Coordinates of C-alpha atoms in Angstrom, one line a residue:
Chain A
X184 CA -102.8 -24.2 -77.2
X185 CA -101.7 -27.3 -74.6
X186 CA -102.6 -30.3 -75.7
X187 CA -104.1 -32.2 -72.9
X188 CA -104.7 -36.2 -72.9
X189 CA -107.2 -38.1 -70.8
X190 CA -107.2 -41.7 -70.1
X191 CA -110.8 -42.9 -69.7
X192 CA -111.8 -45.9 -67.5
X193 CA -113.0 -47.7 -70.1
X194 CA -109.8 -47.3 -72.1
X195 CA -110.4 -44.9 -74.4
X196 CA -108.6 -41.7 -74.7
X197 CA -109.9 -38.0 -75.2
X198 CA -107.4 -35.0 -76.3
X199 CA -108.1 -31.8 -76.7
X200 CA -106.5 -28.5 -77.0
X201 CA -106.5 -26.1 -74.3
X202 CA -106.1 -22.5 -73.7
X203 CA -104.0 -21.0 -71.1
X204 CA -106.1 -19.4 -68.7
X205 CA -107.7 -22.1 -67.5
X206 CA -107.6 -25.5 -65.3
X207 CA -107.4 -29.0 -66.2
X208 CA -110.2 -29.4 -64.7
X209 CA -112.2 -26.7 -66.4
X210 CA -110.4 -28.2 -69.3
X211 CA -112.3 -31.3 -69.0
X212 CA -115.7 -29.9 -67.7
X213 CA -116.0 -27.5 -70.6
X214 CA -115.1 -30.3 -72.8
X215 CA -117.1 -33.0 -71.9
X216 CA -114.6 -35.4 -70.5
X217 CA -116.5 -38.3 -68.6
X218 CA -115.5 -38.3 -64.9
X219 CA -114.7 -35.7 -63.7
X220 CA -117.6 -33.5 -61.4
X221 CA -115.9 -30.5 -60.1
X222 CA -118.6 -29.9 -57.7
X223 CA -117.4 -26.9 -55.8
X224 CA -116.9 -25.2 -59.6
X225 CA -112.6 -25.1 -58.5
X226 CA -112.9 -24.1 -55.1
X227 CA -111.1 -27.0 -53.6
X228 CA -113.1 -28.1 -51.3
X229 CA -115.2 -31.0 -52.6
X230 CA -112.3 -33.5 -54.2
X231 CA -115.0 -34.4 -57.3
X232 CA -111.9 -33.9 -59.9
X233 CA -109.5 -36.3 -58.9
X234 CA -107.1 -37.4 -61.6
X235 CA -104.0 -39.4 -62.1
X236 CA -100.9 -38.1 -63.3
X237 CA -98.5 -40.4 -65.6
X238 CA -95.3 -40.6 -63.7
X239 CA -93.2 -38.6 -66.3
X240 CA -95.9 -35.7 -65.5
X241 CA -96.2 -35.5 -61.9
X242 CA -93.1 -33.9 -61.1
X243 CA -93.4 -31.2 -63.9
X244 CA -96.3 -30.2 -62.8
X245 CA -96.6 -27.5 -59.4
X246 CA -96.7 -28.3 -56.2
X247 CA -99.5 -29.9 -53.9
X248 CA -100.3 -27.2 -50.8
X249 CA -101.5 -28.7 -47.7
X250 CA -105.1 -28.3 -48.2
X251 CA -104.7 -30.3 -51.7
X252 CA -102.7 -32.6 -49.6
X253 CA -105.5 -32.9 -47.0
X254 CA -107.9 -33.7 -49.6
X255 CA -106.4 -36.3 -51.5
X256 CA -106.0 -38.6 -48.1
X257 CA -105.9 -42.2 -48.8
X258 CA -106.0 -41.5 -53.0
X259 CA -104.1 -43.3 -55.3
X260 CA -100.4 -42.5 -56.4
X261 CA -99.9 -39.7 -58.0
X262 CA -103.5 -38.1 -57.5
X263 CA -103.7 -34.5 -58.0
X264 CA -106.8 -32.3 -57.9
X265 CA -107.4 -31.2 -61.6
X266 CA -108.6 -27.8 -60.4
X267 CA -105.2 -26.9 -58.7
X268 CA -103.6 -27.3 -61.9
X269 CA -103.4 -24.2 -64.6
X270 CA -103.1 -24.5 -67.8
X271 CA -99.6 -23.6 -69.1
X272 CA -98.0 -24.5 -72.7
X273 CA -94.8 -26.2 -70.7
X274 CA -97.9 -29.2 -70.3
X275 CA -98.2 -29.1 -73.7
X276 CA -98.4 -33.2 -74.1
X277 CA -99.4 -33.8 -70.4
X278 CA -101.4 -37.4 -69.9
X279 CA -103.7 -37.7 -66.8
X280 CA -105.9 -40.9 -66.2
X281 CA -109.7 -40.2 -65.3
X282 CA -111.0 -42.7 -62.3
X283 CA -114.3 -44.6 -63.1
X284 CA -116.0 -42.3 -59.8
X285 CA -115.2 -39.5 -58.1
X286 CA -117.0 -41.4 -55.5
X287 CA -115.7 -44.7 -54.3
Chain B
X223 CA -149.1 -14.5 -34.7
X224 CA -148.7 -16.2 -38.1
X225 CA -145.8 -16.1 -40.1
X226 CA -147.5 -15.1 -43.0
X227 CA -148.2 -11.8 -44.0
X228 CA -150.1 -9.1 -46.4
X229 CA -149.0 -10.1 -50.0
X230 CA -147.2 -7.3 -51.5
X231 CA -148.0 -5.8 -54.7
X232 CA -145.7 -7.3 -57.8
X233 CA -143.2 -4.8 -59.1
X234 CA -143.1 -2.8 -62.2
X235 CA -139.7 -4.5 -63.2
X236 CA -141.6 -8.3 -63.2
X237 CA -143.5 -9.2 -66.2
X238 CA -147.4 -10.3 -64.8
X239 CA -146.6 -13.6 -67.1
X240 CA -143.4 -14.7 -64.7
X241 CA -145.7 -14.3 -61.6
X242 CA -146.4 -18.0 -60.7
X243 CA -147.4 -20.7 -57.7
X244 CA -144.1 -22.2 -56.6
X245 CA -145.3 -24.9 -54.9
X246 CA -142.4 -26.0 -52.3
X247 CA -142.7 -22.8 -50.6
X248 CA -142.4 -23.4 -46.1
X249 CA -145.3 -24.2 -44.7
X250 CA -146.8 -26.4 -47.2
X251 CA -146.9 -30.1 -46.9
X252 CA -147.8 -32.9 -49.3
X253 CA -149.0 -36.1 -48.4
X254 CA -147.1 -38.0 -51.7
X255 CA -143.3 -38.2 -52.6
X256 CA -142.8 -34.6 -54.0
X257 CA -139.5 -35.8 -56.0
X258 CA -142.7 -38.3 -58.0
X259 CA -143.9 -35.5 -59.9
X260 CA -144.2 -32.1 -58.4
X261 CA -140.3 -31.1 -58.6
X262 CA -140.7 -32.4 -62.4
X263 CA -144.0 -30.1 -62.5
X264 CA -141.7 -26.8 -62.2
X265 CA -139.5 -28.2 -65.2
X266 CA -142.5 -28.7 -67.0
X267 CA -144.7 -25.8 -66.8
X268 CA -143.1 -23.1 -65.5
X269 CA -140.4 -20.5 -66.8
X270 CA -136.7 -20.9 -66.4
X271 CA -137.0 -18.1 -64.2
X272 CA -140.0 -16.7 -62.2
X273 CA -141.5 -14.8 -59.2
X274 CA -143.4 -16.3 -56.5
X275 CA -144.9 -14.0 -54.0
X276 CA -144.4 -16.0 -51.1
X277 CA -140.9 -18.2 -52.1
X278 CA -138.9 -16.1 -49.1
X279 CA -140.1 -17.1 -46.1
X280 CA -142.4 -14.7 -44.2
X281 CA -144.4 -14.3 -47.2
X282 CA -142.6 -12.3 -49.6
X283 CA -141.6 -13.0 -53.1
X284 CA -138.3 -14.0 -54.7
X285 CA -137.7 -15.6 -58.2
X286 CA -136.9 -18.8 -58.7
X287 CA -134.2 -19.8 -61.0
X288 CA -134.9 -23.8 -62.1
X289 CA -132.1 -24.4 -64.5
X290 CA -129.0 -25.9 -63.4
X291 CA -126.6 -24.1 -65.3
X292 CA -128.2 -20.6 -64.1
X293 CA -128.0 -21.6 -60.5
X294 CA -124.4 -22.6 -60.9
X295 CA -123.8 -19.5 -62.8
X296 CA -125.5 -17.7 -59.4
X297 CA -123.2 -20.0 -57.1
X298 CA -120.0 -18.5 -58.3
X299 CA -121.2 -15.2 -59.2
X300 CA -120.4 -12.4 -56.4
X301 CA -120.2 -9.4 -58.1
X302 CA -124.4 -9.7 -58.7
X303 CA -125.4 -11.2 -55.7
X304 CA -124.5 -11.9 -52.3
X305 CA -125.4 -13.7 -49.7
X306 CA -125.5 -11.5 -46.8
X307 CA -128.8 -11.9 -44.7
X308 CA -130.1 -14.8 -46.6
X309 CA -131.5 -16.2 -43.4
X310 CA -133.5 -14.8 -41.3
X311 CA -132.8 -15.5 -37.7
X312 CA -130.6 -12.7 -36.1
X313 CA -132.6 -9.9 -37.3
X314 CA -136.6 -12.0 -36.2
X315 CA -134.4 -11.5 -32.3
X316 CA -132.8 -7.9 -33.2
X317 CA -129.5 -9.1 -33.3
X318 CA -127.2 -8.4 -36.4
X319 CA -124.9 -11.7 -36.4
X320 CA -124.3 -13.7 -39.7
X321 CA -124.3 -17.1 -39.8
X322 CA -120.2 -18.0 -40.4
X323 CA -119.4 -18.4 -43.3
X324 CA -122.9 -19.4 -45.0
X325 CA -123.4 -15.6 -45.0
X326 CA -120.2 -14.0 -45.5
X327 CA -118.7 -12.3 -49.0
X328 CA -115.8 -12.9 -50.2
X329 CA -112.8 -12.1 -49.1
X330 CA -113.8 -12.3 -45.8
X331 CA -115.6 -15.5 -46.4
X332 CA -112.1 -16.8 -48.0
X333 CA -110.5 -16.5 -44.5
X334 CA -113.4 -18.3 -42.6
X335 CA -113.2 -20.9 -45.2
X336 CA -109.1 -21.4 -44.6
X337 CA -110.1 -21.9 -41.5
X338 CA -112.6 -23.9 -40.7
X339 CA -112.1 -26.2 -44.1
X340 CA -109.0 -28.1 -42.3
X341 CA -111.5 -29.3 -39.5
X342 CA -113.5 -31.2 -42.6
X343 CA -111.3 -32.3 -44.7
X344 CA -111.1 -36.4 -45.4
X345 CA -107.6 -36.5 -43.8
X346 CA -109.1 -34.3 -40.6
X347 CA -112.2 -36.6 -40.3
X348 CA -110.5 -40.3 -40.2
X349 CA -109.9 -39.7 -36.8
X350 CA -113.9 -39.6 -36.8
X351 CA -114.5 -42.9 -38.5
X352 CA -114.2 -45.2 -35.4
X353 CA -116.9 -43.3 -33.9
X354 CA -119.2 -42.9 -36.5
X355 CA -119.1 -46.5 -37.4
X356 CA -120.4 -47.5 -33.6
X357 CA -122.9 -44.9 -33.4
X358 CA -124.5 -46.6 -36.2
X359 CA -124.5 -50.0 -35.3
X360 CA -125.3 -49.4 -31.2
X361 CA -128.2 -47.4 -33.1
X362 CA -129.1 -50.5 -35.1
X363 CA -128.4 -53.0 -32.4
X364 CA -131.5 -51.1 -30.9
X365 CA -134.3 -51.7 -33.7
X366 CA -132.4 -54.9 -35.3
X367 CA -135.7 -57.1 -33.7
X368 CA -138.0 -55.0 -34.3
X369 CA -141.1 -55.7 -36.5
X370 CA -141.3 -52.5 -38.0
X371 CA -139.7 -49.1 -37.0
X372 CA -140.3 -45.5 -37.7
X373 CA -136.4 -45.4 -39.7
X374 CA -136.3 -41.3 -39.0
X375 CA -136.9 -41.2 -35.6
X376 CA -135.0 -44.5 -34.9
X377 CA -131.7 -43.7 -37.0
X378 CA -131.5 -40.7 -39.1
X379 CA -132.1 -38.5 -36.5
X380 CA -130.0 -39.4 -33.5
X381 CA -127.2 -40.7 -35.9
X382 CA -125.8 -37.5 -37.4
X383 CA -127.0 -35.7 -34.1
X384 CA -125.1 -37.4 -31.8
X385 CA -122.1 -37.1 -34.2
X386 CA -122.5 -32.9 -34.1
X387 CA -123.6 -32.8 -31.1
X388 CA -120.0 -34.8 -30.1
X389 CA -118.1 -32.1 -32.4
X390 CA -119.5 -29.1 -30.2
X391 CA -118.8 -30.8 -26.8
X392 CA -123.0 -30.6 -26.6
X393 CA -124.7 -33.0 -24.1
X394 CA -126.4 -35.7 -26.1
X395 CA -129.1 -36.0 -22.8
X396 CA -130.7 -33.0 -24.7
X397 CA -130.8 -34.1 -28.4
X398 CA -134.7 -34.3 -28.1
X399 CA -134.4 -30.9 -26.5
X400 CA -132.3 -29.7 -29.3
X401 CA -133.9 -31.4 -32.4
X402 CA -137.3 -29.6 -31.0
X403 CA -135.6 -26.0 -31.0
X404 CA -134.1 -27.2 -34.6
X405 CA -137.6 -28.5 -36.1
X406 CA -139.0 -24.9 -35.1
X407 CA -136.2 -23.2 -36.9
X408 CA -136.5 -25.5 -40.3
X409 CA -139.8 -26.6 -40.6
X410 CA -142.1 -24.1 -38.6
X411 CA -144.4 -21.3 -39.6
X412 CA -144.8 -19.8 -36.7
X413 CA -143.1 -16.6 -36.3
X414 CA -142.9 -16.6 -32.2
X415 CA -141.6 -20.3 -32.4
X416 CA -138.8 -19.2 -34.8
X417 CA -137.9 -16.4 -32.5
X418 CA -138.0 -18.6 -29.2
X419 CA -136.1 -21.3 -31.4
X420 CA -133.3 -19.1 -32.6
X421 CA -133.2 -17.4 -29.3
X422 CA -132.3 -20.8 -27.0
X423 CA -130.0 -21.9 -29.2
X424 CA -128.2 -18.4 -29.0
X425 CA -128.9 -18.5 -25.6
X426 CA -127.1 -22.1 -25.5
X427 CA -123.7 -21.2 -27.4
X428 CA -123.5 -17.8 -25.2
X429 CA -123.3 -20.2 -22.4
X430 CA -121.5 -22.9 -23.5
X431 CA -118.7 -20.3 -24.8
X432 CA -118.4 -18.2 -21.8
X433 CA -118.1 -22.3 -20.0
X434 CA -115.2 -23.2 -22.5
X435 CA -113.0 -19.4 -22.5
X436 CA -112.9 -21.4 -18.9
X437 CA -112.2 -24.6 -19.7
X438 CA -111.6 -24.9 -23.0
X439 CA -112.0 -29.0 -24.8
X440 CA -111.1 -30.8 -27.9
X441 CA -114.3 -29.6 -29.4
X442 CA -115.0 -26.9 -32.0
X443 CA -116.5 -23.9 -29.8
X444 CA -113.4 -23.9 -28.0
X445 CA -111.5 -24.2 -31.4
X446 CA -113.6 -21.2 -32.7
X447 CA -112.9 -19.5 -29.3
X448 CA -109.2 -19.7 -29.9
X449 CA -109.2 -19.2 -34.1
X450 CA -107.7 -16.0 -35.4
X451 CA -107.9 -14.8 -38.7
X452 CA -104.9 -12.8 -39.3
X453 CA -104.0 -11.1 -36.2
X454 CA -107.4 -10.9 -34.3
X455 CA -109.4 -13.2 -32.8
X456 CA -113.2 -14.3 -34.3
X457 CA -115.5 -11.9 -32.3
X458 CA -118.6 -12.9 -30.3
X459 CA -120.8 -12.6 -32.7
X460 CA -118.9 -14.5 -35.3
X461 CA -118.2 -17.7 -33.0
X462 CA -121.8 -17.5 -32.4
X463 CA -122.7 -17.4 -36.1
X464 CA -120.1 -20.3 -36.7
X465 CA -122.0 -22.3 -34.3
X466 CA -125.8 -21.5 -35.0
X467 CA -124.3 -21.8 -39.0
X468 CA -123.1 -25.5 -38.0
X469 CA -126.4 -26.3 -35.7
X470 CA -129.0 -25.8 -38.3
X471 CA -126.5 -27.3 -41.5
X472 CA -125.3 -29.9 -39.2
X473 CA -128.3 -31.5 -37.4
X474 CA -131.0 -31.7 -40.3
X475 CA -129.6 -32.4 -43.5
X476 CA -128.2 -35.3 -43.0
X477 CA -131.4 -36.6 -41.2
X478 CA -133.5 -35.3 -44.4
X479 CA -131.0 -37.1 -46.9
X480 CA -131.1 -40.4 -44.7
X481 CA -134.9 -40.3 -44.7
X482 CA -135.0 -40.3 -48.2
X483 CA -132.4 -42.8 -48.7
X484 CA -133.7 -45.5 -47.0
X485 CA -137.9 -44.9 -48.1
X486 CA -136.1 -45.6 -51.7
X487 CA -134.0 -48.5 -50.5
X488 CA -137.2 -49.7 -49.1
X489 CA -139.2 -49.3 -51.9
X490 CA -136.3 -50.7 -54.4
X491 CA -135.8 -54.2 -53.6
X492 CA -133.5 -54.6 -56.2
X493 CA -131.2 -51.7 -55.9
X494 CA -131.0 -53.1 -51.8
X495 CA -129.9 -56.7 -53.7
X496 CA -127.2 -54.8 -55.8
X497 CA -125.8 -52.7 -53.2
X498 CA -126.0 -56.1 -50.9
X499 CA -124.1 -57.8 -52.9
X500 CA -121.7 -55.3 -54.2
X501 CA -121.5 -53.0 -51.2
X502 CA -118.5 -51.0 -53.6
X503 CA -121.5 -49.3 -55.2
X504 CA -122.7 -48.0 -52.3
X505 CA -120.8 -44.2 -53.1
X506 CA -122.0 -43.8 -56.8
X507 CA -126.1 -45.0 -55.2
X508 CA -125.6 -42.5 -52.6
X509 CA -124.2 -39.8 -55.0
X510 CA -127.3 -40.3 -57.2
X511 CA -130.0 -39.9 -54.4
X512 CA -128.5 -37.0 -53.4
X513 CA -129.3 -35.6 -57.0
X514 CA -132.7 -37.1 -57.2
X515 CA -133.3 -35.9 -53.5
X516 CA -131.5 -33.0 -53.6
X517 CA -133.1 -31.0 -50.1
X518 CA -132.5 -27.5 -49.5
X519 CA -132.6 -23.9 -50.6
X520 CA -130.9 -21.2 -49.6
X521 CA -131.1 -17.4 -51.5
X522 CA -129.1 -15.2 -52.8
X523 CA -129.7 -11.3 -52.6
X524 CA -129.2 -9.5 -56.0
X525 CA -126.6 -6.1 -55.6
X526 CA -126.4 -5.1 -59.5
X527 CA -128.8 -5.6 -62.2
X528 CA -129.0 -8.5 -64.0
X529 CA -130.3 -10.4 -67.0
X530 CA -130.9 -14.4 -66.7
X531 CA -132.8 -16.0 -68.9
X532 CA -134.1 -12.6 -70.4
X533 CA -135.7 -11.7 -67.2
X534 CA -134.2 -8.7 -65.3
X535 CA -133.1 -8.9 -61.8
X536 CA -132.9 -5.9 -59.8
X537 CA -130.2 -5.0 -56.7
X538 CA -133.0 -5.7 -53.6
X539 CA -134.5 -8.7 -55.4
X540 CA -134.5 -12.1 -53.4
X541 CA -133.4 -15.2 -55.6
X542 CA -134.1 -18.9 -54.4
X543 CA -131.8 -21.0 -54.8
X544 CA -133.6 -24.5 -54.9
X545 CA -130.8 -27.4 -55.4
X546 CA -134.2 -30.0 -56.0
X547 CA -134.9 -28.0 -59.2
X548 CA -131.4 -27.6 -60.7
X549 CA -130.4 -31.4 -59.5
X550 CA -133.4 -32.5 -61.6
X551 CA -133.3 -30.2 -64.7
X552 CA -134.0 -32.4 -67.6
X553 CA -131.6 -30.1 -69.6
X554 CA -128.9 -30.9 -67.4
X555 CA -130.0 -34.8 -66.4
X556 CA -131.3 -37.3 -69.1
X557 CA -134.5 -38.4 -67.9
X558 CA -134.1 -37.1 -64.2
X559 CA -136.9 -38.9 -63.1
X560 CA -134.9 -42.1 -63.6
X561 CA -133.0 -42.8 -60.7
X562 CA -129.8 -44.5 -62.3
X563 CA -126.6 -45.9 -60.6
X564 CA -123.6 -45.4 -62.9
X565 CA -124.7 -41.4 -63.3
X566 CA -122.5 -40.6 -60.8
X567 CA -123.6 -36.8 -61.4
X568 CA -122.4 -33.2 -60.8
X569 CA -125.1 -32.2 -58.6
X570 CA -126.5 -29.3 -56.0
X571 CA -127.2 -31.4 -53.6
X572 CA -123.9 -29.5 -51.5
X573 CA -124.2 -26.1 -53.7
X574 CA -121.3 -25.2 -55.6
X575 CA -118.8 -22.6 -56.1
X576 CA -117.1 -20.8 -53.3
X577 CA -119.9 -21.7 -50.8
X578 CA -120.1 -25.3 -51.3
X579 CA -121.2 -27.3 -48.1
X580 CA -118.5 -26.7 -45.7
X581 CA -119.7 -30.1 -43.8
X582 CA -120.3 -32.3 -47.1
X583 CA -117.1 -34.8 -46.7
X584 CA -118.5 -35.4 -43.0
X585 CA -121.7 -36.0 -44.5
X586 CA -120.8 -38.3 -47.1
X587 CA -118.9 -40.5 -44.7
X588 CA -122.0 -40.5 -42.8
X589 CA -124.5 -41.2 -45.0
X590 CA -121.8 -44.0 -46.6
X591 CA -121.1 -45.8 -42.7
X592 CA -125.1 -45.4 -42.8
X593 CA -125.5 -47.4 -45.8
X594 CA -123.0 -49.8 -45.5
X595 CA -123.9 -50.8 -42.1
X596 CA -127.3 -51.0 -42.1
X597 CA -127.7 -53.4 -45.9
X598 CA -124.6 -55.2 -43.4
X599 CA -126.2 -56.0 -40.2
X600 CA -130.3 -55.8 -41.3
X601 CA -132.0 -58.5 -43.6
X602 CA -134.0 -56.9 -46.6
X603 CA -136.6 -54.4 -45.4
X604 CA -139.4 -52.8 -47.2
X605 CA -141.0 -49.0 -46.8
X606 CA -144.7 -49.5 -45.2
X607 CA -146.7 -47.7 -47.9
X608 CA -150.0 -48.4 -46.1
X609 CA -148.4 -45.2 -43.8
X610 CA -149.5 -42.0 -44.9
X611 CA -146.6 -39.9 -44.4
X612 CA -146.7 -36.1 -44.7
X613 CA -143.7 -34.2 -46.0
X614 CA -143.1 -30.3 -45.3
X615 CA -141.9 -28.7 -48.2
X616 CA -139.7 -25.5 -47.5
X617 CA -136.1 -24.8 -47.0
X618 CA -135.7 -28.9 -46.2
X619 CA -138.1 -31.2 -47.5
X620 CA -138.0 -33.5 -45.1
X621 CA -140.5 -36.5 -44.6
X622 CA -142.0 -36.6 -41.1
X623 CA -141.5 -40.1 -40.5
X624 CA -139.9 -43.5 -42.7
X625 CA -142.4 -46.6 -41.5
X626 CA -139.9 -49.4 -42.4
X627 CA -141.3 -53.1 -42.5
X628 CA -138.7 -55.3 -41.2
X629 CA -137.7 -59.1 -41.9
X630 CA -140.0 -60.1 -39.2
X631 CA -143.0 -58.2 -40.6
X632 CA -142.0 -58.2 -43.9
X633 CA -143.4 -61.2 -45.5
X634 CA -146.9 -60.3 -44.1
X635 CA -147.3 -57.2 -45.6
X636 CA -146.9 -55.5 -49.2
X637 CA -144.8 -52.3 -50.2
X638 CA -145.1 -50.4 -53.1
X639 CA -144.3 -46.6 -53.8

């Protein structure tokens, strides 16, 4: 199990424990986790699971390919698509901030 | 010769008790706001899954899946179903060419979509922005005096039209030409208008790419013309199915959404005075009309058997895949009637899974440059509900016209839904 943290808009925090095998963003569909859309179900195409990564994270975590890259365009600092992000227990402990919409 | 033809008899695998009326099926047309009541109606009476005879168009049956988190299961399921074929257009003209990549399987669909998704991606379409914003305000600076204006006819459809139409180097001279060949493939019953439709705008790209191997532009037949996937070049047949794929996805939908958009705006004066006044809300209002108005179908063609919702599908068997139901299924959506501004919803609107709306970051930014510049540069206007407006149900509900009161006639005259 990872133990995942999200940072909600309205301050509140949700954890929960993940298996491997899976995204973060799947993480936070299957869980409930206000915010997040994941339209195109991880296909990364529609950029509807933005997240934020706390700045110890974002350079543990694996690299942004050019089509993540395109898709992020003018997003906040450390942005990263949840959906390019698989679950492994090294992110055991990982923190990620949730946007108020997926759509401003 | 009408489109419709001889009912078929049900099959022995479909329970008579799931054969039912669907009632968006093409061809009909209602003269009141279906998202009101009758896309609620489905949720309410029928069966999470059922067969209409006549849901595929031509007249023969497919079921109908209405829950949300079956259709999404459907969306990113490709060892039951495919989507090969789901339209119908090359094979009405006897021509075998799929629409690219609507109606290609994975993996083959995986390398159109690494492809073309860099050409619509929010970094690729800044460069657009400049553009888009002016062809919505020279469109407004057009009606801004008017008393009243037919909103679909005067904005939602030569707005995204002349933005596609600029992608595929097309002459904008022959929009009206082009949006009557595209209302005959969307909207139409008539099987020899649907032939002669998809035949002309075959006919067009043939031309237009033998013009470009020429002289090739900036534009995206020439970009097709030059793609490779691997080590070959796209064929013929898949530039032209790339380009008929972006000419009926590109030019309607949009238009539809933009229709619907503004006949809520203008029958909720007080959503207009929020977004007004907080134009930052524009993106979550738009995300949420796109749920409550969620437009088209597609299908899905089932290859191995298959249980959903205790009903059997069988390899042959048509499936509609109706993003109005599962964008308004009250098991997915509290109270989905309710149109509410911080629900900032997972939606169909754009599909899901693999297949998800190639085109639905250029449409966003549209339908966002729409809103923003029109509650900008145009006083409060109301929707003329002393019109009667027919919609035609089918493939894209889309209403035939938008009558829009404007600040000059506005006062005069009262709006209600």
């Amino acid at each position: 199990m990872t133990r995942i943290t999200f940072q909600l808009h309205d301050g509140t925090q949700r954890t929960v424990d993940v298996d491997p095998d899976t995204t973060l963003m799947r993480a936070a569909v299957d869980n409930d986790v206000p915010g997040i859309n994941g339209e195109c179900n991880g296909c990364a195409t529609c950029a509807t699971c933005k997240v934020q990564v706390a700045e110890s994270w974002f350079d543990r975590l694996p690299g942004i390919d050019e089509i993540e890259e395109s898709l992020l365009d003018d997003a906040a600092p450390r942005t990263r698509l949840s959906c390019q992000i698989a679950i492994t227990p090294d992110l055991d402990g990982l923190t990620v901030a949730v946007p108020i919409s997926q759509y401003a | 010769m009408n489109f419709i033809t001889t009912m078929q008899p049900v099959p022995d695998h479909v329970p008579a008790e799931l054969v039912r009326n669907y009632p968006f099926v093409l061809g009909n047309i209602t003269s009141g706001n279906p998202y009101d009541r009758m896309v609620h109606d489905v949720h309410r009476f029928a069966p999470p899954v059922f067969y209409a005879m006549d849901a595929y168009p031509g007249g023969s049956p497919a079921w109908v899946v209405r829950r949300f988190a079956d259709l999404r299961a459907i969306y990113a399921d490709d060892t039951h179903f495919t989507v090969k074929g789901f339209a119908p257009f090359a094979m009405m003209i006897g021509e075998s060419w799929g629409n690219v990549p609507a109606e290609a399987d994975a993996p083959l669909h995986d390398q159109y979509r690494a492809l073309l998704n860099p050409l619509f991606t929010p970094a690729a379409l800044k460069k657009l922005e400049a553009k888009v914003t002016s062809v919505a305000e020279g469109l407004v600076a057009k009606f801004r005096d008017e008393p009243a204006i037919d909103f679909r006819a005067a904005f939602a459809v030569p707005f995204p039209v002349s933005i596609v139409l600029d992608l595929l180097g097309l002459p904008l001279e022959r929009m009206d030409e082009f949006m009557a060949w595209e209302h005959m493939l969307l909207h139409d019953l008539n099987m020899e208008h649907l032939q002669t439709a998809t035949r002309n705008v075959v006919g067009l790209f043939r031309d237009v790419m033998k013009e470009r191997r020429v002289h090739p532009g900036e534009d995206l037949v020439s970009f097709a013309l030059n793609a490779r996937i691997g080590d070959r070049h796209l064929t013929d047949d898949e530039v032209v199915g790339f380009c008929f794929n972006l000419f009926i996805g590109g030019l309607d939908t949009v238009t539809t959404n933009l229709c619907w958009q503004f006949r809520h705006l203008g029958n909720d004066l007080e959503l207009q005075r929020t977004l007004r006044a907080n134009p930052a809300l524009i993106p979550d209002a738009i995300q949420e009309m796109l749920r409550f108005y969620s437009p088209a179908s597609t299908f899905r063609t089932c290859i191995k058997q298959i249980e959903i919702g205790g009903v059997t599908i069988k390899p042959g068997d048509k499936v509609l895949m109706a993003t109005l139901l599962g964008s308004n299924d009250p098991e997915q959506f509290d109270h989905p009637e309710e149109f509410r501004i911080d629900r900032r919803p997972t939606h169909l609107a754009f599909g899901s899974g693999i297949h998800h709306c190639l085109g639905h970051h250029l449409a966003r930014r549209e339908l966002t440059v729409a809103m923003n510049t029109i509650l900008r540069e145009l006083p409060e206007f109301r929707y003329d509900s002393s019109v009667e407006v027919l919609t035609d149900l089918g493939g894209v509900i889309q209403p035939r016209a938008v009558p829009l009161l404007l600040a000059a006639a506005a006062g005069s005259k009262g709006a209600s839904r």
